[in-house]
Amino acid sequence: MFNANEIRQITFEKVVRGYRPEDVESFMDKIADEFEALAAEKQEIEGQLYILAERIEQYKTEEES
């Protein structure tokens, strides 16, 4: 899986009848930004999941006593 920095560093060979380089670079920047946002969201959700798992364990312990 790519990360945002790897996406930003990808280059394409220029050809006569290809896409406009500015358009490709702009699109790649947008994709890299989305990757960064999704990675941050994933990290936040994983943190919340960890907290919830700890609370479940705490409730189980309290229930048993």
PDB file of N, CA, C and O in Angstrom:
ATOM      1  N   MET A   1       0.849  -1.183   0.000  1.00  0.00           N
ATOM      2  CA  MET A   1       0.000   0.000   0.000  1.00  0.00           C
ATOM      3  C   MET A   1       0.889   1.238   0.000  1.00  0.00           C
ATOM      4  O   MET A   1       1.898   1.283   0.682  1.00  0.00           O
ATOM      5  N   PHE A   2       0.496   2.216  -0.746  1.00  0.00           N
ATOM      6  CA  PHE A   2       1.249   3.461  -0.813  1.00  0.00           C
ATOM      7  C   PHE A   2       0.939   4.354   0.386  1.00  0.00           C
ATOM      8  O   PHE A   2      -0.136   4.284   0.947  1.00  0.00           O
ATOM      9  N   ASN A   3       1.905   5.208   0.725  1.00  0.00           N
ATOM     10  CA  ASN A   3       1.604   6.264   1.678  1.00  0.00           C
ATOM     11  C   ASN A   3       1.613   7.590   0.911  1.00  0.00           C
ATOM     12  O   ASN A   3       1.952   7.649  -0.272  1.00  0.00           O
ATOM     13  N   ALA A   4       1.235   8.663   1.589  1.00  0.00           N
ATOM     14  CA  ALA A   4       1.085   9.951   0.914  1.00  0.00           C
ATOM     15  C   ALA A   4       2.395  10.430   0.283  1.00  0.00           C
ATOM     16  O   ALA A   4       2.401  10.953  -0.837  1.00  0.00           O
ATOM     17  N   ASN A   5       3.501  10.253   0.964  1.00  0.00           N
ATOM     18  CA  ASN A   5       4.783  10.699   0.414  1.00  0.00           C
ATOM     19  C   ASN A   5       5.162   9.917  -0.835  1.00  0.00           C
ATOM     20  O   ASN A   5       5.703  10.482  -1.793  1.00  0.00           O
ATOM     21  N   GLU A   6       4.908   8.626  -0.835  1.00  0.00           N
ATOM     22  CA  GLU A   6       5.218   7.819  -2.015  1.00  0.00           C
ATOM     23  C   GLU A   6       4.386   8.270  -3.211  1.00  0.00           C
ATOM     24  O   GLU A   6       4.884   8.332  -4.341  1.00  0.00           O
ATOM     25  N   ILE A   7       3.137   8.604  -2.966  1.00  0.00           N
ATOM     26  CA  ILE A   7       2.271   9.068  -4.057  1.00  0.00           C
ATOM     27  C   ILE A   7       2.801  10.372  -4.626  1.00  0.00           C
ATOM     28  O   ILE A   7       2.849  10.565  -5.835  1.00  0.00           O
ATOM     29  N   ARG A   8       3.233  11.280  -3.750  1.00  0.00           N
ATOM     30  CA  ARG A   8       3.737  12.566  -4.213  1.00  0.00           C
ATOM     31  C   ARG A   8       5.032  12.420  -5.016  1.00  0.00           C
ATOM     32  O   ARG A   8       5.348  13.269  -5.839  1.00  0.00           O
ATOM     33  N   GLN A   9       5.786  11.370  -4.800  1.00  0.00           N
ATOM     34  CA  GLN A   9       7.064  11.193  -5.473  1.00  0.00           C
ATOM     35  C   GLN A   9       6.960  10.420  -6.786  1.00  0.00           C
ATOM     36  O   GLN A   9       7.926  10.314  -7.530  1.00  0.00           O
ATOM     37  N   ILE A  10       5.786   9.906  -7.103  1.00  0.00           N
ATOM     38  CA  ILE A  10       5.601   9.163  -8.346  1.00  0.00           C
ATOM     39  C   ILE A  10       5.718  10.118  -9.524  1.00  0.00           C
ATOM     40  O   ILE A  10       5.181  11.221  -9.507  1.00  0.00           O
ATOM     41  N   THR A  11       6.440   9.693 -10.536  1.00  0.00           N
ATOM     42  CA  THR A  11       6.566  10.496 -11.751  1.00  0.00           C
ATOM     43  C   THR A  11       6.136   9.655 -12.945  1.00  0.00           C
ATOM     44  O   THR A  11       6.168   8.422 -12.900  1.00  0.00           O
ATOM     45  N   PHE A  12       5.738  10.327 -14.003  1.00  0.00           N
ATOM     46  CA  PHE A  12       5.303   9.657 -15.212  1.00  0.00           C
ATOM     47  C   PHE A  12       6.132  10.165 -16.381  1.00  0.00           C
ATOM     48  O   PHE A  12       6.502  11.341 -16.422  1.00  0.00           O
ATOM     49  N   GLU A  13       6.362   9.311 -17.324  1.00  0.00           N
ATOM     50  CA  GLU A  13       7.105   9.682 -18.516  1.00  0.00           C
ATOM     51  C   GLU A  13       6.228  10.575 -19.393  1.00  0.00           C
ATOM     52  O   GLU A  13       5.030  10.327 -19.554  1.00  0.00           O
ATOM     53  N   LYS A  14       6.808  11.635 -19.918  1.00  0.00           N
ATOM     54  CA  LYS A  14       6.066  12.541 -20.782  1.00  0.00           C
ATOM     55  C   LYS A  14       6.079  12.012 -22.212  1.00  0.00           C
ATOM     56  O   LYS A  14       7.120  11.605 -22.716  1.00  0.00           O
ATOM     57  N   VAL A  15       4.909  12.004 -22.817  1.00  0.00           N
ATOM     58  CA  VAL A  15       4.780  11.571 -24.205  1.00  0.00           C
ATOM     59  C   VAL A  15       4.009  12.637 -24.981  1.00  0.00           C
ATOM     60  O   VAL A  15       3.322  13.480 -24.405  1.00  0.00           O
ATOM     61  N   VAL A  16       4.080  12.559 -26.265  1.00  0.00           N
ATOM     62  CA  VAL A  16       3.473  13.578 -27.126  1.00  0.00           C
ATOM     63  C   VAL A  16       1.954  13.635 -26.945  1.00  0.00           C
ATOM     64  O   VAL A  16       1.380  14.695 -26.803  1.00  0.00           O
ATOM     65  N   ARG A  17       1.303  12.516 -26.935  1.00  0.00           N
ATOM     66  CA  ARG A  17      -0.156  12.506 -26.877  1.00  0.00           C
ATOM     67  C   ARG A  17      -0.660  12.026 -25.526  1.00  0.00           C
ATOM     68  O   ARG A  17      -1.675  11.364 -25.420  1.00  0.00           O
ATOM     69  N   GLY A  18       0.022  12.394 -24.457  1.00  0.00           N
ATOM     70  CA  GLY A  18      -0.365  11.967 -23.111  1.00  0.00           C
ATOM     71  C   GLY A  18      -1.219  13.006 -22.408  1.00  0.00           C
ATOM     72  O   GLY A  18      -1.759  13.927 -23.018  1.00  0.00           O
ATOM     73  N   TYR A  19      -1.334  12.858 -21.102  1.00  0.00           N
ATOM     74  CA  TYR A  19      -2.100  13.796 -20.290  1.00  0.00           C
ATOM     75  C   TYR A  19      -1.262  15.021 -19.968  1.00  0.00           C
ATOM     76  O   TYR A  19      -0.039  14.979 -19.969  1.00  0.00           O
ATOM     77  N   ARG A  20      -1.933  16.113 -19.625  1.00  0.00           N
ATOM     78  CA  ARG A  20      -1.224  17.319 -19.219  1.00  0.00           C
ATOM     79  C   ARG A  20      -0.566  17.063 -17.865  1.00  0.00           C
ATOM     80  O   ARG A  20      -1.238  16.665 -16.913  1.00  0.00           O
ATOM     81  N   PRO A  21       0.731  17.270 -17.746  1.00  0.00           N
ATOM     82  CA  PRO A  21       1.450  17.001 -16.497  1.00  0.00           C
ATOM     83  C   PRO A  21       0.866  17.753 -15.305  1.00  0.00           C
ATOM     84  O   PRO A  21       0.795  17.205 -14.199  1.00  0.00           O
ATOM     85  N   GLU A  22       0.392  18.982 -15.511  1.00  0.00           N
ATOM     86  CA  GLU A  22      -0.172  19.748 -14.404  1.00  0.00           C
ATOM     87  C   GLU A  22      -1.419  19.073 -13.839  1.00  0.00           C
ATOM     88  O   GLU A  22      -1.639  19.066 -12.633  1.00  0.00           O
ATOM     89  N   ASP A  23      -2.242  18.519 -14.728  1.00  0.00           N
ATOM     90  CA  ASP A  23      -3.457  17.833 -14.292  1.00  0.00           C
ATOM     91  C   ASP A  23      -3.128  16.582 -13.503  1.00  0.00           C
ATOM     92  O   ASP A  23      -3.744  16.295 -12.465  1.00  0.00           O
ATOM     93  N   VAL A  24      -2.157  15.827 -13.993  1.00  0.00           N
ATOM     94  CA  VAL A  24      -1.756  14.598 -13.302  1.00  0.00           C
ATOM     95  C   VAL A  24      -1.178  14.932 -11.928  1.00  0.00           C
ATOM     96  O   VAL A  24      -1.547  14.311 -10.923  1.00  0.00           O
ATOM     97  N   GLU A  25      -0.311  15.928 -11.863  1.00  0.00           N
ATOM     98  CA  GLU A  25       0.295  16.302 -10.584  1.00  0.00           C
ATOM     99  C   GLU A  25      -0.752  16.808  -9.606  1.00  0.00           C
ATOM    100  O   GLU A  25      -0.716  16.474  -8.419  1.00  0.00           O
ATOM    101  N   SER A  26      -1.704  17.582 -10.084  1.00  0.00           N
ATOM    102  CA  SER A  26      -2.780  18.083  -9.225  1.00  0.00           C
ATOM    103  C   SER A  26      -3.607  16.931  -8.674  1.00  0.00           C
ATOM    104  O   SER A  26      -3.934  16.900  -7.484  1.00  0.00           O
ATOM    105  N   PHE A  27      -3.937  15.979  -9.539  1.00  0.00           N
ATOM    106  CA  PHE A  27      -4.711  14.823  -9.101  1.00  0.00           C
ATOM    107  C   PHE A  27      -3.941  13.989  -8.083  1.00  0.00           C
ATOM    108  O   PHE A  27      -4.495  13.557  -7.069  1.00  0.00           O
ATOM    109  N   MET A  28      -2.659  13.787  -8.328  1.00  0.00           N
ATOM    110  CA  MET A  28      -1.835  13.006  -7.407  1.00  0.00           C
ATOM    111  C   MET A  28      -1.738  13.705  -6.046  1.00  0.00           C
ATOM    112  O   MET A  28      -1.752  13.052  -4.999  1.00  0.00           O
ATOM    113  N   ASP A  29      -1.658  15.030  -6.036  1.00  0.00           N
ATOM    114  CA  ASP A  29      -1.649  15.777  -4.773  1.00  0.00           C
ATOM    115  C   ASP A  29      -2.952  15.581  -4.010  1.00  0.00           C
ATOM    116  O   ASP A  29      -2.952  15.401  -2.784  1.00  0.00           O
ATOM    117  N   LYS A  30      -4.064  15.604  -4.736  1.00  0.00           N
ATOM    118  CA  LYS A  30      -5.363  15.392  -4.089  1.00  0.00           C
ATOM    119  C   LYS A  30      -5.441  13.993  -3.485  1.00  0.00           C
ATOM    120  O   LYS A  30      -5.930  13.810  -2.373  1.00  0.00           O
ATOM    121  N   ILE A  31      -4.959  13.013  -4.219  1.00  0.00           N
ATOM    122  CA  ILE A  31      -4.968  11.638  -3.706  1.00  0.00           C
ATOM    123  C   ILE A  31      -4.085  11.527  -2.471  1.00  0.00           C
ATOM    124  O   ILE A  31      -4.467  10.905  -1.472  1.00  0.00           O
ATOM    125  N   ALA A  32      -2.914  12.133  -2.513  1.00  0.00           N
ATOM    126  CA  ALA A  32      -2.004  12.089  -1.364  1.00  0.00           C
ATOM    127  C   ALA A  32      -2.644  12.757  -0.150  1.00  0.00           C
ATOM    128  O   ALA A  32      -2.533  12.253   0.974  1.00  0.00           O
ATOM    129  N   ASP A  33      -3.341  13.878  -0.362  1.00  0.00           N
ATOM    130  CA  ASP A  33      -4.031  14.545   0.742  1.00  0.00           C
ATOM    131  C   ASP A  33      -5.109  13.648   1.338  1.00  0.00           C
ATOM    132  O   ASP A  33      -5.274  13.585   2.568  1.00  0.00           O
ATOM    133  N   GLU A  34      -5.848  12.950   0.481  1.00  0.00           N
ATOM    134  CA  GLU A  34      -6.871  12.028   0.966  1.00  0.00           C
ATOM    135  C   GLU A  34      -6.246  10.884   1.775  1.00  0.00           C
ATOM    136  O   GLU A  34      -6.783  10.475   2.799  1.00  0.00           O
ATOM    137  N   PHE A  35      -5.120  10.369   1.296  1.00  0.00           N
ATOM    138  CA  PHE A  35      -4.429   9.308   2.026  1.00  0.00           C
ATOM    139  C   PHE A  35      -4.036   9.787   3.418  1.00  0.00           C
ATOM    140  O   PHE A  35      -4.198   9.066   4.397  1.00  0.00           O
ATOM    141  N   GLU A  36      -3.499  11.010   3.501  1.00  0.00           N
ATOM    142  CA  GLU A  36      -3.117  11.554   4.800  1.00  0.00           C
ATOM    143  C   GLU A  36      -4.326  11.689   5.712  1.00  0.00           C
ATOM    144  O   GLU A  36      -4.261  11.341   6.891  1.00  0.00           O
ATOM    145  N   ALA A  37      -5.429  12.185   5.170  1.00  0.00           N
ATOM    146  CA  ALA A  37      -6.639  12.348   5.975  1.00  0.00           C
ATOM    147  C   ALA A  37      -7.163  10.998   6.451  1.00  0.00           C
ATOM    148  O   ALA A  37      -7.552  10.845   7.618  1.00  0.00           O
ATOM    149  N   LEU A  38      -7.171  10.018   5.566  1.00  0.00           N
ATOM    150  CA  LEU A  38      -7.642   8.688   5.949  1.00  0.00           C
ATOM    151  C   LEU A  38      -6.727   8.035   6.969  1.00  0.00           C
ATOM    152  O   LEU A  38      -7.202   7.362   7.897  1.00  0.00           O
ATOM    153  N   ALA A  39      -5.424   8.232   6.837  1.00  0.00           N
ATOM    154  CA  ALA A  39      -4.486   7.670   7.808  1.00  0.00           C
ATOM    155  C   ALA A  39      -4.698   8.299   9.181  1.00  0.00           C
ATOM    156  O   ALA A  39      -4.675   7.603  10.200  1.00  0.00           O
ATOM    157  N   ALA A  40      -4.936   9.608   9.220  1.00  0.00           N
ATOM    158  CA  ALA A  40      -5.190  10.289  10.492  1.00  0.00           C
ATOM    159  C   ALA A  40      -6.502   9.804  11.103  1.00  0.00           C
ATOM    160  O   ALA A  40      -6.583   9.552  12.316  1.00  0.00           O
ATOM    161  N   GLU A  41      -7.515   9.648  10.273  1.00  0.00           N
ATOM    162  CA  GLU A  41      -8.801   9.153  10.760  1.00  0.00           C
ATOM    163  C   GLU A  41      -8.671   7.729  11.289  1.00  0.00           C
ATOM    164  O   GLU A  41      -9.223   7.383  12.335  1.00  0.00           O
ATOM    165  N   LYS A  42      -7.927   6.900  10.581  1.00  0.00           N
ATOM    166  CA  LYS A  42      -7.707   5.520  11.009  1.00  0.00           C
ATOM    167  C   LYS A  42      -7.012   5.487  12.365  1.00  0.00           C
ATOM    168  O   LYS A  42      -7.400   4.725  13.255  1.00  0.00           O
ATOM    169  N   GLN A  43      -6.008   6.324  12.530  1.00  0.00           N
ATOM    170  CA  GLN A  43      -5.273   6.367  13.796  1.00  0.00           C
ATOM    171  C   GLN A  43      -6.197   6.800  14.935  1.00  0.00           C
ATOM    172  O   GLN A  43      -6.159   6.226  16.023  1.00  0.00           O
ATOM    173  N   GLU A  44      -7.049   7.783  14.678  1.00  0.00           N
ATOM    174  CA  GLU A  44      -7.988   8.244  15.698  1.00  0.00           C
ATOM    175  C   GLU A  44      -8.979   7.144  16.072  1.00  0.00           C
ATOM    176  O   GLU A  44      -9.255   6.908  17.246  1.00  0.00           O
ATOM    177  N   ILE A  45      -9.497   6.455  15.071  1.00  0.00           N
ATOM    178  CA  ILE A  45     -10.457   5.381  15.321  1.00  0.00           C
ATOM    179  C   ILE A  45      -9.801   4.234  16.086  1.00  0.00           C
ATOM    180  O   ILE A  45     -10.415   3.652  16.986  1.00  0.00           O
ATOM    181  N   GLU A  46      -8.559   3.904  15.732  1.00  0.00           N
ATOM    182  CA  GLU A  46      -7.856   2.851  16.458  1.00  0.00           C
ATOM    183  C   GLU A  46      -7.657   3.235  17.923  1.00  0.00           C
ATOM    184  O   GLU A  46      -7.775   2.391  18.818  1.00  0.00           O
ATOM    185  N   GLY A  47      -7.377   4.504  18.179  1.00  0.00           N
ATOM    186  CA  GLY A  47      -7.240   4.978  19.551  1.00  0.00           C
ATOM    187  C   GLY A  47      -8.547   4.848  20.315  1.00  0.00           C
ATOM    188  O   GLY A  47      -8.570   4.413  21.470  1.00  0.00           O
ATOM    189  N   GLN A  48      -9.649   5.202  19.670  1.00  0.00           N
ATOM    190  CA  GLN A  48     -10.964   5.073  20.298  1.00  0.00           C
ATOM    191  C   GLN A  48     -11.298   3.608  20.555  1.00  0.00           C
ATOM    192  O   GLN A  48     -11.857   3.269  21.606  1.00  0.00           O
ATOM    193  N   LEU A  49     -10.957   2.760  19.623  1.00  0.00           N
ATOM    194  CA  LEU A  49     -11.205   1.327  19.779  1.00  0.00           C
ATOM    195  C   LEU A  49     -10.435   0.777  20.970  1.00  0.00           C
ATOM    196  O   LEU A  49     -10.967  -0.015  21.756  1.00  0.00           O
ATOM    197  N   TYR A  50      -9.198   1.205  21.123  1.00  0.00           N
ATOM    198  CA  TYR A  50      -8.382   0.763  22.252  1.00  0.00           C
ATOM    199  C   TYR A  50      -9.016   1.200  23.567  1.00  0.00           C
ATOM    200  O   TYR A  50      -9.110   0.407  24.509  1.00  0.00           O
ATOM    201  N   ILE A  51      -9.479   2.447  23.630  1.00  0.00           N
ATOM    202  CA  ILE A  51     -10.124   2.947  24.846  1.00  0.00           C
ATOM    203  C   ILE A  51     -11.387   2.155  25.151  1.00  0.00           C
ATOM    204  O   ILE A  51     -11.632   1.762  26.304  1.00  0.00           O
ATOM    205  N   LEU A  52     -12.185   1.882  24.134  1.00  0.00           N
ATOM    206  CA  LEU A  52     -13.410   1.115  24.338  1.00  0.00           C
ATOM    207  C   LEU A  52     -13.117  -0.309  24.790  1.00  0.00           C
ATOM    208  O   LEU A  52     -13.825  -0.857  25.651  1.00  0.00           O
ATOM    209  N   ALA A  53     -12.102  -0.914  24.245  1.00  0.00           N
ATOM    210  CA  ALA A  53     -11.725  -2.268  24.661  1.00  0.00           C
ATOM    211  C   ALA A  53     -11.302  -2.269  26.127  1.00  0.00           C
ATOM    212  O   ALA A  53     -11.642  -3.195  26.876  1.00  0.00           O
ATOM    213  N   GLU A  54     -10.569  -1.238  26.546  1.00  0.00           N
ATOM    214  CA  GLU A  54     -10.179  -1.144  27.954  1.00  0.00           C
ATOM    215  C   GLU A  54     -11.399  -0.991  28.843  1.00  0.00           C
ATOM    216  O   GLU A  54     -11.471  -1.595  29.916  1.00  0.00           O
ATOM    217  N   ARG A  55     -12.361  -0.191  28.425  1.00  0.00           N
ATOM    218  CA  ARG A  55     -13.583  -0.002  29.215  1.00  0.00           C
ATOM    219  C   ARG A  55     -14.362  -1.301  29.330  1.00  0.00           C
ATOM    220  O   ARG A  55     -14.909  -1.609  30.392  1.00  0.00           O
ATOM    221  N   ILE A  56     -14.445  -2.067  28.259  1.00  0.00           N
ATOM    222  CA  ILE A  56     -15.144  -3.359  28.300  1.00  0.00           C
ATOM    223  C   ILE A  56     -14.476  -4.269  29.320  1.00  0.00           C
ATOM    224  O   ILE A  56     -15.158  -4.926  30.120  1.00  0.00           O
ATOM    225  N   GLU A  57     -13.159  -4.321  29.294  1.00  0.00           N
ATOM    226  CA  GLU A  57     -12.448  -5.152  30.261  1.00  0.00           C
ATOM    227  C   GLU A  57     -12.710  -4.672  31.684  1.00  0.00           C
ATOM    228  O   GLU A  57     -12.880  -5.476  32.603  1.00  0.00           O
ATOM    229  N   GLN A  58     -12.759  -3.365  31.866  1.00  0.00           N
ATOM    230  CA  GLN A  58     -13.030  -2.806  33.188  1.00  0.00           C
ATOM    231  C   GLN A  58     -14.443  -3.194  33.646  1.00  0.00           C
ATOM    232  O   GLN A  58     -14.644  -3.598  34.794  1.00  0.00           O
ATOM    233  N   TYR A  59     -15.426  -3.088  32.758  1.00  0.00           N
ATOM    234  CA  TYR A  59     -16.793  -3.463  33.100  1.00  0.00           C
ATOM    235  C   TYR A  59     -16.904  -4.949  33.420  1.00  0.00           C
ATOM    236  O   TYR A  59     -17.635  -5.348  34.337  1.00  0.00           O
ATOM    237  N   LYS A  60     -16.193  -5.786  32.680  1.00  0.00           N
ATOM    238  CA  LYS A  60     -16.201  -7.223  32.946  1.00  0.00           C
ATOM    239  C   LYS A  60     -15.645  -7.500  34.335  1.00  0.00           C
ATOM    240  O   LYS A  60     -16.178  -8.335  35.066  1.00  0.00           O
ATOM    241  N   THR A  61     -14.561  -6.838  34.677  1.00  0.00           N
ATOM    242  CA  THR A  61     -13.930  -7.017  35.987  1.00  0.00           C
ATOM    243  C   THR A  61     -14.884  -6.584  37.085  1.00  0.00           C
ATOM    244  O   THR A  61     -15.037  -7.273  38.104  1.00  0.00           O
ATOM    245  N   GLU A  62     -15.543  -5.445  36.894  1.00  0.00           N
ATOM    246  CA  GLU A  62     -16.496  -4.953  37.889  1.00  0.00           C
ATOM    247  C   GLU A  62     -17.689  -5.878  38.013  1.00  0.00           C
ATOM    248  O   GLU A  62     -18.204  -6.104  39.113  1.00  0.00           O
ATOM    249  N   GLU A  63     -18.145  -6.431  36.890  1.00  0.00           N
ATOM    250  CA  GLU A  63     -19.280  -7.328  36.904  1.00  0.00           C
ATOM    251  C   GLU A  63     -18.976  -8.614  37.668  1.00  0.00           C
ATOM    252  O   GLU A  63     -19.836  -9.168  38.360  1.00  0.00           O
ATOM    253  N   GLU A  64     -17.739  -9.098  37.529  1.00  0.00           N
ATOM    254  CA  GLU A  64     -17.354 -10.336  38.201  1.00  0.00           C
ATOM    255  C   GLU A  64     -17.220 -10.164  39.705  1.00  0.00           C
ATOM    256  O   GLU A  64     -17.373 -11.119  40.460  1.00  0.00           O
ATOM    257  N   SER A  65     -16.958  -8.945  40.156  1.00  0.00           N
ATOM    258  CA  SER A  65     -16.766  -8.741  41.603  1.00  0.00           C
ATOM    259  C   SER A  65     -18.032  -8.336  42.311  1.00  0.00           C
ATOM    260  O   SER A  65     -19.097  -8.381  41.903  1.00  0.00           O
TER     261      SER A  65
END
